[in-house]
mmCIF file of C-alpha atoms in Angstrom:
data_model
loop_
_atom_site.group_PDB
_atom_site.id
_atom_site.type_symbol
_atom_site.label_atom_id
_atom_site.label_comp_id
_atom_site.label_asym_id
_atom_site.label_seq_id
_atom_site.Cartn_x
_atom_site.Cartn_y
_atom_site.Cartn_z
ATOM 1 C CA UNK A 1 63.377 34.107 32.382
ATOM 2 C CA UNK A 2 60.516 36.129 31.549
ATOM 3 C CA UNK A 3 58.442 34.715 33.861
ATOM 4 C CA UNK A 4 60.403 35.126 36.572
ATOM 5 C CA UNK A 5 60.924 38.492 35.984
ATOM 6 C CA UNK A 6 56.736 38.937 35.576
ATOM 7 C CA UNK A 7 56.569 36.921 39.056
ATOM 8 C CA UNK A 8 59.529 38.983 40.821
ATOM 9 C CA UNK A 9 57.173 41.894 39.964
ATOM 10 C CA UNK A 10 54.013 40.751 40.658
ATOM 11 C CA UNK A 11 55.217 40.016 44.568
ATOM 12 C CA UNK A 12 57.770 43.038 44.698
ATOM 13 C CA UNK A 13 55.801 44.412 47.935
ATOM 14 C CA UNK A 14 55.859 40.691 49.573
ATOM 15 C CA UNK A 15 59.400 39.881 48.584
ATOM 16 C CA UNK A 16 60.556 43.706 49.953
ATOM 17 C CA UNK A 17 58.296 42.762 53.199
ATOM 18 C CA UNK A 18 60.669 39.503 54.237
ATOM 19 C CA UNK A 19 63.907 40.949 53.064
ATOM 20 C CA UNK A 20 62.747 44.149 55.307
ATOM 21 C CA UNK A 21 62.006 41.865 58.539
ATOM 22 C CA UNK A 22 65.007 39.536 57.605
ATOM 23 C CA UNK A 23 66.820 42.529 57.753
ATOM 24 C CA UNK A 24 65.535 43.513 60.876
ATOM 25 C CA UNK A 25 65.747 40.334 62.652
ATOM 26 C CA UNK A 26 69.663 40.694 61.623
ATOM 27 C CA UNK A 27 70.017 43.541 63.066
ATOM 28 C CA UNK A 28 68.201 42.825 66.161
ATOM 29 C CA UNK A 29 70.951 39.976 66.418
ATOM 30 C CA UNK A 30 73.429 42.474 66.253
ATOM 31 C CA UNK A 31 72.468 44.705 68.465
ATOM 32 C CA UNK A 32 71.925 42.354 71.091
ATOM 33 C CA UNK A 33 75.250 40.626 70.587
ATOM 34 C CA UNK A 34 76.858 44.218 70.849
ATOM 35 C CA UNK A 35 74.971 44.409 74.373
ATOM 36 C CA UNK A 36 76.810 41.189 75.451
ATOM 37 C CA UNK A 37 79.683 42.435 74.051
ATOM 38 C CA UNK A 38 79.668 45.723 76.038
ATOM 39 C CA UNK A 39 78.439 44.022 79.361
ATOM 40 C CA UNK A 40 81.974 41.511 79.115
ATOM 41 C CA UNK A 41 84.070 44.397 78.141
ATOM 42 C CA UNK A 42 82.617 46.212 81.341
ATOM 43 C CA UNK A 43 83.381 43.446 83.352
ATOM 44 C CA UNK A 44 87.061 42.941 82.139
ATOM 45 C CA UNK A 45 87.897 46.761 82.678
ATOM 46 C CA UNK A 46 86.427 46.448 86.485
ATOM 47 C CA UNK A 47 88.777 43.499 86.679
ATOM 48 C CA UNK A 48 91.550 44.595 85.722
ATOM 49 C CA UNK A 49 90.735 48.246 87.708
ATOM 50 C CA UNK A 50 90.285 46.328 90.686
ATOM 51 C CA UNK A 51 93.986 44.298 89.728
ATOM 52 C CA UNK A 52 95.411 48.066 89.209
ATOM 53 C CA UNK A 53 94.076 49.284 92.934
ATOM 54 C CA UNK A 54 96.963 47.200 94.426
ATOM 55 C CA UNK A 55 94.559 45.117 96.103
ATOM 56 C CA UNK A 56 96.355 41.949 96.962
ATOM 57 C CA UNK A 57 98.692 44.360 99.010
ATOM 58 C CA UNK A 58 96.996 44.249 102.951
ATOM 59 C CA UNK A 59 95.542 47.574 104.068
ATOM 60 C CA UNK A 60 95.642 46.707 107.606
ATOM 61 C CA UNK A 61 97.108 44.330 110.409
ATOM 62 C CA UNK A 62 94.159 41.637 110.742
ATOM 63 C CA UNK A 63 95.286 40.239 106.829
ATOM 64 C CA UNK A 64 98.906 41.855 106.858
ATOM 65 C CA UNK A 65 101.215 38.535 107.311
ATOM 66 C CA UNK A 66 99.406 36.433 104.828
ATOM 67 C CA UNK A 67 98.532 39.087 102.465
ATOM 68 C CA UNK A 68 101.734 40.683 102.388
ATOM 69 C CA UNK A 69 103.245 36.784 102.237
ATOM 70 C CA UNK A 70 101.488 35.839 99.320
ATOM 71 C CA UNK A 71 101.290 39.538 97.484
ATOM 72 C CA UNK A 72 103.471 39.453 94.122
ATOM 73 C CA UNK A 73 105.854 42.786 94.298
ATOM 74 C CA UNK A 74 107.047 44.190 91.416
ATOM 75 C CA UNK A 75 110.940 44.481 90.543
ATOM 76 C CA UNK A 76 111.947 48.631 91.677
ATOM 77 C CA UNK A 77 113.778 48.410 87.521
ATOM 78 C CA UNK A 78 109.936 47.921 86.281
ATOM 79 C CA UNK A 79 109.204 51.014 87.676
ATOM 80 C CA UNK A 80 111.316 53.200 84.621
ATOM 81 C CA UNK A 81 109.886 50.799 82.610
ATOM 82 C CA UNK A 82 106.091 51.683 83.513
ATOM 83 C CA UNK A 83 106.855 55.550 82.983
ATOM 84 C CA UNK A 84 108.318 55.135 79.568
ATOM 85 C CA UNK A 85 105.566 53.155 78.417
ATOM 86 C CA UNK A 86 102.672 55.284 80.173
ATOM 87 C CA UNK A 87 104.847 58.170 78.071
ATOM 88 C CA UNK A 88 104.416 56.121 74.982
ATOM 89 C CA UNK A 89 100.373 56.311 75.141
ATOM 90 C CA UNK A 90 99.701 60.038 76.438
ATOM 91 C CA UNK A 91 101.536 63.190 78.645
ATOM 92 C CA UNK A 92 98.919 62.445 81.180
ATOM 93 C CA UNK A 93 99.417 58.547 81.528
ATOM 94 C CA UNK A 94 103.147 59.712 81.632
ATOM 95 C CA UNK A 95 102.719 62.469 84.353
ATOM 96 C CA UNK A 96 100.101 59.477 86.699
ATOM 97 C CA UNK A 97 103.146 57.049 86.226
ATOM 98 C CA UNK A 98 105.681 59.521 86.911
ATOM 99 C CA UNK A 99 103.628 60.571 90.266
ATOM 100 C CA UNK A 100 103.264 56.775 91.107
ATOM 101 C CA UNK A 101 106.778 56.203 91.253
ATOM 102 C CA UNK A 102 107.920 57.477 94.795
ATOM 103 C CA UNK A 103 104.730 55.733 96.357
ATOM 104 C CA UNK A 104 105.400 51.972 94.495
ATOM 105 C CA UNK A 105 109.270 52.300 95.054
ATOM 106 C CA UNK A 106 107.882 52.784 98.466
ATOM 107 C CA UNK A 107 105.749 50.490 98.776
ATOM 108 C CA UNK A 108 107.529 47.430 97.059
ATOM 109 C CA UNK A 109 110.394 48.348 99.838
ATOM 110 C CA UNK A 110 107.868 47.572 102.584
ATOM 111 C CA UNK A 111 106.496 44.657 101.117
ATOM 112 C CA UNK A 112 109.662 43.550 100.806
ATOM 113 C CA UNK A 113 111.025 43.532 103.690
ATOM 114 C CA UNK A 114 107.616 41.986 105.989
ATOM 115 C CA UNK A 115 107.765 39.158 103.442
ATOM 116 C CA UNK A 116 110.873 38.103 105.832
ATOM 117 C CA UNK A 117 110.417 35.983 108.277
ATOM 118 C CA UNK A 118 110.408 36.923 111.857
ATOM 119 C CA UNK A 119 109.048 40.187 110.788
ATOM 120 C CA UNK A 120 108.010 42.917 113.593
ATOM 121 C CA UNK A 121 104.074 43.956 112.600
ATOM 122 C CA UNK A 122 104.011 46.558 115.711
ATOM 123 C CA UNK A 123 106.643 49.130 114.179
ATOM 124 C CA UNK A 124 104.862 48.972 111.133
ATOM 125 C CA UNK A 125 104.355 52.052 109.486
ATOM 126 C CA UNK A 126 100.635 51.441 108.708
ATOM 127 C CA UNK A 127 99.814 55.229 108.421
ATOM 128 C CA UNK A 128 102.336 56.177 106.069
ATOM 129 C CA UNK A 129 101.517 52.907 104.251
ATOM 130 C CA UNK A 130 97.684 53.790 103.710
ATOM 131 C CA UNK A 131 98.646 57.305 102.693
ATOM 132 C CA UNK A 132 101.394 55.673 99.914
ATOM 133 C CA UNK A 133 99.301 53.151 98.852
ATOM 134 C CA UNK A 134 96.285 55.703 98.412
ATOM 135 C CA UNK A 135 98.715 57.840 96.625
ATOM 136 C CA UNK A 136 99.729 54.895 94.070
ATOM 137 C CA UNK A 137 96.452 53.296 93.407
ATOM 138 C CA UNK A 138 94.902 56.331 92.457
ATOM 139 C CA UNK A 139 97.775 57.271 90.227
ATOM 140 C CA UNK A 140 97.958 53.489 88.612
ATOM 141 C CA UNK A 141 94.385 53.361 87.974
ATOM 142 C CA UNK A 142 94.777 57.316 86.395
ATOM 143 C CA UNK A 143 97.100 55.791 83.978
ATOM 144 C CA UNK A 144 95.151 53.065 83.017
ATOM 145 C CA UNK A 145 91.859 55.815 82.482
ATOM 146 C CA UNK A 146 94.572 57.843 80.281
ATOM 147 C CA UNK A 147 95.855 54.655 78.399
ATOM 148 C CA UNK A 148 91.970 53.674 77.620
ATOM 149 C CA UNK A 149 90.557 56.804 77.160
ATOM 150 C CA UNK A 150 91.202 57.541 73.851
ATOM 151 C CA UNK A 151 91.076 53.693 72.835
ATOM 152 C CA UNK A 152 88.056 51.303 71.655
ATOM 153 C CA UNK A 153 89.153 47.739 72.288
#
């Protein structure tokens, strides 16, 4: 025992040297794999930005029938349902969702109805329908900025 105290002491500079760059090495692993980390998070709150823009919903009449065919509208009794829960995180998420509610009522009534066949494109009411839309995506992804703000996930 005594001798491996003696030896611990002799090469306390050398042994303090490797723990120091073991140490650092560690660290260095760390860091980096908080980098990748950050980078994926990035990407999934881009994603699902981009899902909150209503972007499967057409913005004009070159995509309209197919997009609007294929876009997945949400149920006009989800709609409470959003407010409550944007309530739940912050006022402000609760005030976007409140303020999104007249445009996605809207919206999901239009969608509704050219997702039947035989429907007539030309009456369309494509300005009022960019102006809603504008109107909802920028209050959706407000909510989601509120939700998130506060948050580290």
């Amino acid at each position: 025992m005594r001798g491996v105290l003696q030896s611990l002491n002799e090469n306390a500079g050398a042994i303090q040297a490797i723990a120091t760059a073991a140490l650092l090495l560690i660290t260095g692993w760390y860091a980096r794999l908080t980098y990748r980390l950050v980078k994926v998070q990035e990407a999934v709150h881009r994603e699902r930005t981009a899902d909150l823009r209503c972007g499967n919903l057409p913005s004009d009449t070159a995509t309209a029938a197919a997009k609007m065919r294929d876009a997945a509208i949400w149920d006009d009794d989800d709609l409470p349902t959003l407010r409550a829960l944007a309530s739940w995180f912050s006022s402000d998420a609760g005030d976007h969702a409140a303020r999104a509610l007249a445009p996605l009522r809207w919206l999901g009534t239009q969608a509704r109805e050219a997702k039947r066949a035989g429907f007539n494109w030309e009456g369309f009411p494509w300005s009022k329908y960019r102006e809603e839309l504008a109107i909802a995506q920028y209050h959706v992804v407000a909510i989601w900025g509120a939700v998130t703000a506060g948050r580290v996930t």
